[in-house]
JSON list of C-alpha atoms in Angstrom, two decimals:
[
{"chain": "A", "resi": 8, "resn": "UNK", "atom": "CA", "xyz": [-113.55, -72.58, 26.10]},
{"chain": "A", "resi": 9, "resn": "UNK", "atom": "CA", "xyz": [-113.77, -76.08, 24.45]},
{"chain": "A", "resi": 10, "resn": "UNK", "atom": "CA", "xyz": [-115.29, -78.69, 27.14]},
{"chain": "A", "resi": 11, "resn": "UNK", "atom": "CA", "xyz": [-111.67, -80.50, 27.92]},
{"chain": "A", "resi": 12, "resn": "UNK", "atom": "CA", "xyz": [-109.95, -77.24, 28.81]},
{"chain": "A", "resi": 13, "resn": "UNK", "atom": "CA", "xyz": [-112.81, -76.51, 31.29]},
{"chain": "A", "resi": 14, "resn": "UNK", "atom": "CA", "xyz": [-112.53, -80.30, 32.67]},
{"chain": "A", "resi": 15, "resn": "UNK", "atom": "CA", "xyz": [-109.52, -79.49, 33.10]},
{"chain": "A", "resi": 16, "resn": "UNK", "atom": "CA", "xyz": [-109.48, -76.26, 35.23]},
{"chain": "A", "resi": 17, "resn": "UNK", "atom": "CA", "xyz": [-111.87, -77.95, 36.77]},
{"chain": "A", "resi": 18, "resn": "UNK", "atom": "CA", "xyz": [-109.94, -80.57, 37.52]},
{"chain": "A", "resi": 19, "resn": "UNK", "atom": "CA", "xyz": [-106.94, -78.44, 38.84]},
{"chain": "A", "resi": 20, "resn": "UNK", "atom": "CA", "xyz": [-109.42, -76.08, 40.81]},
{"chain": "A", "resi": 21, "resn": "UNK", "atom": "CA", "xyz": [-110.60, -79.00, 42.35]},
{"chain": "A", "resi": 22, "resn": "UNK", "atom": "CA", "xyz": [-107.20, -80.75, 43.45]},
{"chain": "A", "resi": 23, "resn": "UNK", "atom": "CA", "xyz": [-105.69, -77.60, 44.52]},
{"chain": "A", "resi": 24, "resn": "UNK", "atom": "CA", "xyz": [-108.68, -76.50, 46.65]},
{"chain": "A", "resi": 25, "resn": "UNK", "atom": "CA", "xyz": [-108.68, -80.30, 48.37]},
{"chain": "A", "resi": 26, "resn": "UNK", "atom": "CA", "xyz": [-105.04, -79.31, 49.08]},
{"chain": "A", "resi": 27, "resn": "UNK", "atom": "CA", "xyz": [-106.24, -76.48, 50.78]},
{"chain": "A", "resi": 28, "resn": "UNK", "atom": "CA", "xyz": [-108.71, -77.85, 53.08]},
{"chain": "A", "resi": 29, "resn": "UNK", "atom": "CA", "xyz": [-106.17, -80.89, 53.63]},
{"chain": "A", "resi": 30, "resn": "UNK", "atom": "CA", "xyz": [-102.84, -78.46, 54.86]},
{"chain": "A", "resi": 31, "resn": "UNK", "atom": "CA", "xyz": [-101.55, -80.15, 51.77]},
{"chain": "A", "resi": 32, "resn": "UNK", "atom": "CA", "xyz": [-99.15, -78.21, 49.26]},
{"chain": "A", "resi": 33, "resn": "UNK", "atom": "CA", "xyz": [-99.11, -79.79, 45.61]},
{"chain": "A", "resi": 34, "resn": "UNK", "atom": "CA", "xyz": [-95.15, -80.84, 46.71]},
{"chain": "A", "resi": 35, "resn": "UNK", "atom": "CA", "xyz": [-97.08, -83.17, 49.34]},
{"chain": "A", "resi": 36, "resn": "UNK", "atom": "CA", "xyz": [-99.35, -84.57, 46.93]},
{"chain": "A", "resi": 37, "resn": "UNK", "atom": "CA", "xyz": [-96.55, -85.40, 44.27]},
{"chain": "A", "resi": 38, "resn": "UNK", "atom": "CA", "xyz": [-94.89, -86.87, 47.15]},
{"chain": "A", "resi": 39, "resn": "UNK", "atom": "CA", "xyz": [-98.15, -89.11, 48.43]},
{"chain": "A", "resi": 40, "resn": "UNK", "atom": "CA", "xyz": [-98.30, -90.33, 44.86]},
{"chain": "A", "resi": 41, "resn": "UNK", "atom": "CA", "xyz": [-94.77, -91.25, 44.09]},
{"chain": "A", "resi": 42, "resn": "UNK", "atom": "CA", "xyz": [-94.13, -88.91, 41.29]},
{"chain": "A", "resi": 43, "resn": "UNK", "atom": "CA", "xyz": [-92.22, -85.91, 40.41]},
{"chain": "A", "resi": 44, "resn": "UNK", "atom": "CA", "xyz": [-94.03, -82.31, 41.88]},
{"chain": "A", "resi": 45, "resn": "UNK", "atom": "CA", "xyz": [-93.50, -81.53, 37.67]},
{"chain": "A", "resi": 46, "resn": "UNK", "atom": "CA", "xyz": [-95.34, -84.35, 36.51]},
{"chain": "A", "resi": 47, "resn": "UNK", "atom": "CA", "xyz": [-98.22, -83.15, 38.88]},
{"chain": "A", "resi": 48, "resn": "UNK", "atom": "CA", "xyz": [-98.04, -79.67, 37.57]},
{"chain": "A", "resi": 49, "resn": "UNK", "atom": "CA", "xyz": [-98.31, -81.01, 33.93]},
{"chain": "A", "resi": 50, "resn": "UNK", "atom": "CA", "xyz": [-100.74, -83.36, 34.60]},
{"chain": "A", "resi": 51, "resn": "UNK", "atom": "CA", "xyz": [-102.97, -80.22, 36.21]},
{"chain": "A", "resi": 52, "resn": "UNK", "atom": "CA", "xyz": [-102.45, -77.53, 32.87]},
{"chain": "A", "resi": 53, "resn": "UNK", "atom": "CA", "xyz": [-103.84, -80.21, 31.02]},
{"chain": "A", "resi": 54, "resn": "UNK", "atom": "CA", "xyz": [-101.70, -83.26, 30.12]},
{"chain": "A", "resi": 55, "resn": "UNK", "atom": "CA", "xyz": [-103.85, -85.82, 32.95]},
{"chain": "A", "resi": 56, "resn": "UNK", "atom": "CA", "xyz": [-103.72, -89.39, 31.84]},
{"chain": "A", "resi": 57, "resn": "UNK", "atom": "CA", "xyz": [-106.53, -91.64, 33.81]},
{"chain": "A", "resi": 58, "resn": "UNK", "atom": "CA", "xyz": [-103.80, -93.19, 35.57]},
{"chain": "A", "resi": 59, "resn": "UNK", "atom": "CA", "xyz": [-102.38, -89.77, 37.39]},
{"chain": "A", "resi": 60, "resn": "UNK", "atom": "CA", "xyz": [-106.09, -88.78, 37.92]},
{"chain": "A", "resi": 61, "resn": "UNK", "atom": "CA", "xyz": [-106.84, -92.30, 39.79]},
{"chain": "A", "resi": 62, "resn": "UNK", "atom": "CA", "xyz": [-103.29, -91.51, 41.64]},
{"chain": "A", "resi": 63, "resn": "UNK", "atom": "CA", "xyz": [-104.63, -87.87, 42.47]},
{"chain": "A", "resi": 64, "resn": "UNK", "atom": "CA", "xyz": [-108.07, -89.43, 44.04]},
{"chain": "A", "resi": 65, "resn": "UNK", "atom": "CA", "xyz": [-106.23, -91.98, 46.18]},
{"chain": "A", "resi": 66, "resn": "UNK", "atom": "CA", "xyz": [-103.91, -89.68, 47.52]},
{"chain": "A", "resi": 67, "resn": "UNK", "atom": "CA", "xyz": [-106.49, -87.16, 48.42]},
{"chain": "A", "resi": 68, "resn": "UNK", "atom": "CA", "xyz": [-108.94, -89.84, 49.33]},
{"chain": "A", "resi": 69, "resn": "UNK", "atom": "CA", "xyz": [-111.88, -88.47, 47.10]},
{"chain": "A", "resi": 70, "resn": "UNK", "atom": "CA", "xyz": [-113.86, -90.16, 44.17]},
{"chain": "A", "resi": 71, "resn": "UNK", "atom": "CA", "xyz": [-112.52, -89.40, 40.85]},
{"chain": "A", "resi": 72, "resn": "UNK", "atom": "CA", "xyz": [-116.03, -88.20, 40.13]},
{"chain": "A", "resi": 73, "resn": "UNK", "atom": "CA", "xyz": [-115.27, -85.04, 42.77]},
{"chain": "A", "resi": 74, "resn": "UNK", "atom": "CA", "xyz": [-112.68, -84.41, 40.91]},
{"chain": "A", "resi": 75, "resn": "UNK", "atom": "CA", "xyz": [-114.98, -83.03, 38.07]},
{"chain": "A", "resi": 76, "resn": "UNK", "atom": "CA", "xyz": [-117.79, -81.66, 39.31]},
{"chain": "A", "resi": 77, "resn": "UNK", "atom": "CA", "xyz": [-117.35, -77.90, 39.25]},
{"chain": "A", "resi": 78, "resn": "UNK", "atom": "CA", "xyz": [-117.64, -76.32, 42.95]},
{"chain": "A", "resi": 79, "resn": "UNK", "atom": "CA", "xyz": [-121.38, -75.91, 44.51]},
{"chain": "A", "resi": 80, "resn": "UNK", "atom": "CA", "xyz": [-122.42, -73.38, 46.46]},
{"chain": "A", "resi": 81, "resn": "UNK", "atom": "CA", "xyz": [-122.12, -75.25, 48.99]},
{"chain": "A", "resi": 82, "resn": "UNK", "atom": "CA", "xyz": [-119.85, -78.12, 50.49]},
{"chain": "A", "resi": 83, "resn": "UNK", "atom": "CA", "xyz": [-118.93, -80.25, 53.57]},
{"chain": "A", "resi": 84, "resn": "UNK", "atom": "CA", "xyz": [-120.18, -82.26, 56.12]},
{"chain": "A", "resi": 85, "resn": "UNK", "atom": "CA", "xyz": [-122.26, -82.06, 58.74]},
{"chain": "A", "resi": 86, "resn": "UNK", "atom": "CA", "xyz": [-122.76, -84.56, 62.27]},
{"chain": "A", "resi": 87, "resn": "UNK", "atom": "CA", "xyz": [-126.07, -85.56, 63.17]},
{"chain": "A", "resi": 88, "resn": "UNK", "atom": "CA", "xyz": [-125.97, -87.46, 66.32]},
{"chain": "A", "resi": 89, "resn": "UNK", "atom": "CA", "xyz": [-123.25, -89.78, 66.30]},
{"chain": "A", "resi": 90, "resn": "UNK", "atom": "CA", "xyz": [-122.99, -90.22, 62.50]},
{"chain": "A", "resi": 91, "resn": "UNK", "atom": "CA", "xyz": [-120.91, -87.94, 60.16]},
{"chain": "A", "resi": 92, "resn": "UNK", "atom": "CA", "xyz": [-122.40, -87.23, 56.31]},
{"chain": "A", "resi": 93, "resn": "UNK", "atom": "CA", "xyz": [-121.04, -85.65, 53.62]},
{"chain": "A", "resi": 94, "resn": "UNK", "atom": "CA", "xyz": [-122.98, -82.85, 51.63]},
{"chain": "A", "resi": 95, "resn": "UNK", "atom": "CA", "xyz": [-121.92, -81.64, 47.71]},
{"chain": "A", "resi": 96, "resn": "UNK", "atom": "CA", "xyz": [-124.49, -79.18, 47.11]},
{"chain": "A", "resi": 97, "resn": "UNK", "atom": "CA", "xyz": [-127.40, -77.12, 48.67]},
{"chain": "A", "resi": 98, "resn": "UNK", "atom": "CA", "xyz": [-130.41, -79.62, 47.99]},
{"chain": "A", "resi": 99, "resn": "UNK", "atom": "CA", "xyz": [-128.32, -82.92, 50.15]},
{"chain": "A", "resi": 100, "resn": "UNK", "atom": "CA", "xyz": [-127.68, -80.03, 52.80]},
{"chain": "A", "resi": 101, "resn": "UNK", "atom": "CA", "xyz": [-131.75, -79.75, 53.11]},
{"chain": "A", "resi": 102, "resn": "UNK", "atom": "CA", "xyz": [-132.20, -83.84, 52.66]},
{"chain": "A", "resi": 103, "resn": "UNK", "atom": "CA", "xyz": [-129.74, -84.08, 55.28]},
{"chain": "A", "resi": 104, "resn": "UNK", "atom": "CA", "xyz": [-131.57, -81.69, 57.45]},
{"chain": "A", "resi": 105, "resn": "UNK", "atom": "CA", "xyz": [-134.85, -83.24, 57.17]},
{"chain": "A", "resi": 106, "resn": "UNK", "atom": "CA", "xyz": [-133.41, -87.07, 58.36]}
]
């Protein structure tokens, strides 16, 4: 698989999953960003310009970086106390933990 068709599924594993966890169908995304649910689908088999990916972050309210980084073992976020932190992999878990 050449590297942009991997950034890509990446890309489209990684929207669609943020969907999930937000109750959000892609229909809802398209509709948060102002464009046609088509223009989403393209832009997720592989047609993204920067623009729509900026869009896509926005609307989700993630980094565009998230976007690309291919899924950890582990993900989320955890309270300690009264303050709320976000964790993208196994190691910030344990740095987390030892605060």
């Amino acid at each position: 698989m050449h590297i942009y068709s991997e950034c890509m599924k990446i890309l489209a594993d990684n929207v669609k999953r943020i969907c999930r966890e937000q109750g959000k169908q892609l229909k809802d995304l398209a509709a948060d960003m102002g464009i046609d649910p088509a223009s989403l689908t393209r832009a997720l088999n592989g047609n993204a310009r920067l623009d729509t990916i900026e869009k896509i972050a926005t609307a989700l309210g993630v980094s565009m970086k998230s976007l690309f980084e291919p899924l950890n073992d582990v993900e989320g976020y955890i309270r300690i106390g009264e303050r709320v932190f976000q964790f993208n992999s196994k190691q910030e878990l344990l740095n987390l933990i030892d605060l």
